[in-house]
Coordinates of C-alpha atoms in Angstrom, one line a residue:
M1 CA 0.1 0.5 -0.1
K2 CA 1.4 2.8 -0.8
G3 CA 2.3 5.9 1.6
E4 CA -0.6 7.3 0.8
D5 CA -3.2 5.3 0.3
L6 CA -1.6 4.2 4.1
I7 CA -2.1 7.3 5.4
T8 CA -6.3 7.5 4.0
A9 CA -7.2 4.3 5.3
R10 CA -5.4 5.5 9.1
K11 CA -7.8 8.1 9.0
R12 CA -10.9 6.0 7.8
L13 CA -9.9 4.0 10.5
T14 CA -10.0 6.4 13.3
A15 CA -12.5 8.4 11.3
A16 CA -15.3 4.8 12.5
L17 CA -13.2 4.0 15.8
L18 CA -14.8 7.9 17.3
L19 CA -18.0 7.6 15.2
C20 CA -18.3 4.3 17.4
A21 CA -17.1 5.6 21.0
V22 CA -19.8 9.2 20.2
G23 CA -21.9 5.8 19.3
I24 CA -21.6 4.2 22.4
G25 CA -21.3 7.1 24.5
I26 CA -24.9 8.2 23.1
A27 CA -26.5 5.2 23.9
G28 CA -24.6 4.9 27.1
L29 CA -25.9 8.3 29.0
Q30 CA -30.0 7.2 27.4
C31 CA -30.9 5.9 30.7
G32 CA -35.0 6.7 31.2
L33 CA -37.0 4.5 33.7
E34 CA -37.3 0.9 33.5
T35 CA -38.8 -2.0 35.5
R36 CA -36.1 -5.0 36.5
Y37 CA -38.2 -8.1 36.9
Y38 CA -36.4 -11.1 39.6
H39 CA -37.1 -14.1 39.9
I40 CA -36.6 -16.0 42.9
T41 CA -37.6 -19.8 44.7
S42 CA -38.9 -20.9 47.8
T43 CA -39.9 -24.0 49.8
K44 CA -42.0 -21.2 52.4
I45 CA -44.3 -20.2 48.9
P46 CA -46.9 -22.7 48.4
V47 CA -48.4 -24.9 45.0
G48 CA -48.9 -22.3 42.9
K49 CA -49.3 -19.2 45.2
Q50 CA -47.4 -16.2 43.9
L51 CA -45.7 -13.0 45.4
R52 CA -45.3 -10.2 43.7
L53 CA -42.9 -7.2 45.3
A54 CA -41.7 -4.3 44.3
M55 CA -39.0 -2.1 45.8
L56 CA -38.5 1.9 44.8
S57 CA -35.2 3.7 46.7
D58 CA -33.4 6.7 45.9
L59 CA -35.6 8.5 44.4
H60 CA -34.1 12.4 46.7
S61 CA -37.4 13.3 45.8
Y62 CA -36.6 13.8 42.2
Q63 CA -39.5 14.5 40.2
Y64 CA -40.7 12.1 36.4
G65 CA -42.4 15.6 34.8
T66 CA -45.0 17.1 37.5
D67 CA -46.6 14.2 39.0
Q68 CA -44.4 11.3 39.1
Q69 CA -46.5 9.5 36.2
P70 CA -43.8 7.0 34.9
I71 CA -43.1 6.0 37.8
I72 CA -46.9 4.7 38.6
N73 CA -47.3 4.1 35.4
R74 CA -45.1 0.9 35.8
L75 CA -46.6 0.4 39.3
Q76 CA -49.8 -0.3 37.9
Q77 CA -48.7 -2.4 35.3
A78 CA -46.5 -4.6 37.0
Q79 CA -49.3 -5.2 39.8
P80 CA -47.2 -5.5 43.5
D81 CA -49.1 -7.3 45.9
L82 CA -46.5 -5.1 48.3
I83 CA -44.7 -1.6 47.7
L84 CA -41.7 -2.0 49.5
L85 CA -39.5 1.2 49.8
C86 CA -35.1 1.2 50.5
G87 CA -34.9 4.0 51.9
D88 CA -33.6 8.0 49.9
I89 CA -37.3 9.1 49.1
V90 CA -36.8 12.0 50.6
D91 CA -33.9 13.8 50.8
D92 CA -32.6 15.9 53.1
K93 CA -31.8 19.4 50.6
Q94 CA -34.2 19.2 48.6
P95 CA -37.9 20.0 48.8
W96 CA -40.0 17.0 49.5
T97 CA -42.3 18.3 46.1
G98 CA -40.7 15.3 44.7
A99 CA -41.3 12.1 47.6
E100 CA -44.9 13.1 48.6
R101 CA -47.0 13.2 44.9
L102 CA -44.7 9.6 44.7
L103 CA -46.2 8.7 48.0
E104 CA -49.8 10.3 47.4
Q105 CA -49.9 7.7 45.0
I106 CA -48.9 3.9 45.8
T107 CA -50.7 3.6 49.1
A108 CA -53.6 2.7 46.6
L109 CA -51.9 0.4 44.3
A110 CA -51.2 -1.7 47.4
P111 CA -49.3 -1.9 51.4
C112 CA -46.3 0.1 51.6
Y113 CA -43.4 0.2 53.7
Y114 CA -40.4 1.8 54.1
V115 CA -36.6 2.2 56.1
S116 CA -34.5 5.1 56.3
G117 CA -31.5 5.7 54.5
N118 CA -29.6 8.1 55.2
H119 CA -30.5 11.0 54.2
E120 CA -33.6 11.2 55.7
Y121 CA -30.8 11.4 59.0
W122 CA -29.1 13.7 57.8
Y123 CA -32.5 16.6 58.2
H124 CA -32.4 18.8 61.1
D125 CA -35.5 16.6 61.7
P126 CA -35.6 13.0 60.1
E127 CA -38.7 12.3 62.1
A128 CA -40.7 15.1 61.1
I129 CA -40.0 13.2 57.5
F130 CA -41.3 10.0 58.9
N131 CA -44.5 12.0 60.8
R132 CA -45.1 13.1 56.7
I133 CA -44.3 9.6 55.3
R134 CA -47.1 7.8 58.0
S135 CA -49.6 10.7 57.3
F136 CA -49.9 9.6 52.9
G137 CA -50.8 5.8 55.0
V138 CA -47.1 4.1 54.8
T139 CA -46.1 2.2 57.5
V140 CA -42.0 3.6 58.3
L141 CA -40.3 0.3 59.6
E142 CA -38.1 1.9 62.6
N143 CA -35.9 -1.9 63.2
E144 CA -39.5 -3.5 63.9
H145 CA -40.9 -5.9 62.3
R146 CA -44.6 -7.1 60.3
A147 CA -46.2 -10.2 60.0
L148 CA -48.8 -10.3 57.3
I149 CA -50.6 -13.2 55.0
I150 CA -50.5 -12.3 50.8
N151 CA -52.5 -14.5 49.4
Q152 CA -52.8 -17.1 51.9
I153 CA -48.9 -16.8 51.7
P154 CA -47.4 -16.4 55.7
C155 CA -44.4 -13.9 55.1
T156 CA -42.9 -10.7 57.5
I157 CA -41.3 -7.8 56.0
C158 CA -38.4 -6.9 58.9
G159 CA -36.6 -2.9 58.7
V160 CA -33.6 -2.3 60.0
E161 CA -33.3 1.9 60.5
D162 CA -29.9 3.1 58.4
P163 CA -26.9 3.3 60.6
A164 CA -27.2 7.8 59.8
S165 CA -29.3 7.5 62.9
Y166 CA -26.2 6.5 65.2
G167 CA -24.2 9.1 63.1
D168 CA -22.9 13.1 63.8
R169 CA -26.2 14.6 61.2
L170 CA -24.0 18.2 61.4
S171 CA -20.9 16.0 59.9
R172 CA -23.3 14.3 57.7
S173 CA -21.7 10.3 59.3
Y174 CA -22.6 7.4 58.2
G175 CA -23.1 6.3 61.3
N176 CA -21.4 3.5 63.5
A177 CA -21.3 -0.4 62.4
E178 CA -22.0 -1.7 65.3
T179 CA -25.1 -0.5 67.1
Y180 CA -26.5 -1.9 63.1
H181 CA -24.9 -5.3 64.4
D182 CA -27.1 -4.9 67.4
A183 CA -30.3 -3.6 65.5
L184 CA -30.1 -6.9 63.2
A185 CA -30.1 -9.5 66.0
Q186 CA -33.0 -8.2 67.1
F187 CA -34.7 -10.4 63.6
D188 CA -33.0 -14.0 64.9
D189 CA -36.4 -15.3 66.6
L190 CA -38.0 -14.6 63.6
P191 CA -40.1 -17.5 62.5
Q192 CA -39.3 -20.1 60.1
D193 CA -42.0 -20.8 58.4
T194 CA -42.9 -17.5 57.2
V195 CA -40.4 -15.5 53.8
N196 CA -38.5 -12.9 56.1
I197 CA -37.8 -10.2 54.2
L198 CA -35.8 -7.1 55.0
L199 CA -35.7 -3.8 53.9
A200 CA -32.7 -2.1 54.0
H201 CA -30.7 1.0 52.4
R202 CA -27.0 -0.3 52.5
P203 CA -25.8 -3.4 50.4
E204 CA -22.3 -3.1 51.9
Y205 CA -23.5 -5.2 54.6
M206 CA -25.0 -8.3 52.6
E207 CA -22.7 -10.3 54.0
S208 CA -23.9 -9.5 57.7
Y209 CA -27.5 -9.6 56.6
A210 CA -26.7 -13.8 55.6
V211 CA -26.4 -14.5 59.1
H212 CA -29.9 -13.8 60.3
P213 CA -33.1 -15.6 58.5
F214 CA -33.7 -13.3 55.3
D215 CA -35.0 -14.6 52.5
L216 CA -34.6 -12.1 50.6
A217 CA -32.0 -8.3 51.7
L218 CA -33.3 -6.0 49.6
C219 CA -31.3 -2.7 49.7
G220 CA -30.3 0.9 47.4
H221 CA -28.0 3.7 47.9
A222 CA -24.6 2.4 45.7
H223 CA -27.1 3.6 42.7
G224 CA -26.2 1.3 40.2
G225 CA -22.7 2.1 40.4
Q226 CA -22.8 4.6 39.1
W227 CA -21.3 4.1 35.3
R228 CA -21.9 0.6 34.1
I229 CA -19.9 -1.2 31.1
P230 CA -22.0 -4.2 30.4
V231 CA -20.5 -7.2 31.1
L232 CA -17.3 -6.3 32.1
L233 CA -18.1 -3.6 35.0
N234 CA -21.2 -3.4 36.6
G235 CA -20.1 -0.1 38.4
L236 CA -17.6 2.4 38.9
I237 CA -17.7 3.7 42.4
A238 CA -20.6 3.4 45.4
P239 CA -21.2 5.0 48.9
N240 CA -19.3 3.2 51.8
Q241 CA -18.0 0.9 49.1
G242 CA -15.9 2.8 46.4
F243 CA -14.5 2.0 43.4
F244 CA -15.6 -0.9 41.5
P245 CA -18.2 -1.2 44.4
Q246 CA -18.7 -5.5 44.9
Y247 CA -23.0 -4.9 45.5
A248 CA -23.4 -2.1 42.7
G249 CA -26.8 -3.3 41.5
G250 CA -28.0 -6.9 40.7
A251 CA -29.2 -10.0 42.4
Y252 CA -26.7 -11.5 44.7
Q253 CA -26.8 -15.0 46.4
I254 CA -24.8 -14.9 49.5
G255 CA -26.0 -18.9 51.4
N256 CA -29.8 -19.2 51.4
M257 CA -30.0 -15.4 50.7
T258 CA -31.2 -13.9 47.8
G259 CA -30.0 -10.2 48.3
I260 CA -31.4 -7.2 45.4
V261 CA -29.9 -4.3 45.3
G262 CA -32.6 -2.1 43.2
R263 CA -29.8 1.4 41.3
G264 CA -32.6 3.7 42.5
L265 CA -34.9 6.3 40.9
I266 CA -32.3 9.5 40.9
R267 CA -31.8 11.4 38.0
D268 CA -29.5 14.3 39.3
W269 CA -26.3 16.2 37.8
K270 CA -23.9 12.8 38.2
P271 CA -25.0 11.4 34.5
R272 CA -25.6 7.8 34.6
F273 CA -23.9 5.5 31.8
F274 CA -25.8 2.0 31.0
N275 CA -27.3 2.8 34.6
P276 CA -30.7 3.0 34.4
P277 CA -33.3 4.2 36.6
E278 CA -35.4 1.6 37.9
I279 CA -38.2 -0.4 39.3
V280 CA -37.3 -3.7 40.6
V281 CA -40.1 -6.4 40.3
V282 CA -39.7 -9.7 42.6
D283 CA -41.7 -12.8 41.8
I284 CA -41.0 -15.1 44.4
T285 CA -43.1 -18.4 43.9
S286 CA -43.4 -22.0 45.9
Q287 CA -39.8 -24.7 44.8

């Protein structure tokens, strides 16, 4: 190949690579709201029965449109038996409007249960947030559980307060892990014949959750690791896990417990890359 032809070929290859990179970048940044489905089985579910859970996390009071209709539409389509909120639905610095628009509508769709995230506890009066959440008919679980029967399936919904509840709000502390483990220990006497579901904000404690008699742990907080590369990288960075977080988003099997980490709902100034905001739907069926 002549020198001029070689230079032309290199230019064309460079241009093609640049176009591919731009195309991948644009595709990665097109992160619209998704519904992500998971299916797990359990010997505790009677044959022919099913429990469908919808999990929301990390809205941070963000508004989809003016009335959260994209979220509501997807929840209506999913028809969950329970709606479970795993923290940071309200933000400590943003107006509560986005969270309120969501909370005032979802209780008409299914019973709703809420646990705190760190941002609720970074607010100067977290109890004001929790009282506002309760005013919409949502049950706030503060290191406690509720026994339910859904579709003739006995289940126990457990909620552990975020470790930030034990930290200093002024410094925006993430709290004390030892105290958090003590709070988890209270769930050791859960019935063995019910489906035991833990709502917790923090996924970095997933191994600790598996020590206790939970069949399923639902978490948020990691925001999906913010940037992903499909197949190669599940998440770049997450709070309290740092770079290349182990629990950025998805399903994880630890012993007898399944842990599911939602990628959250917030769309803010930090761009998501191949990491769309999501509603998590979990179907639990007989094994």
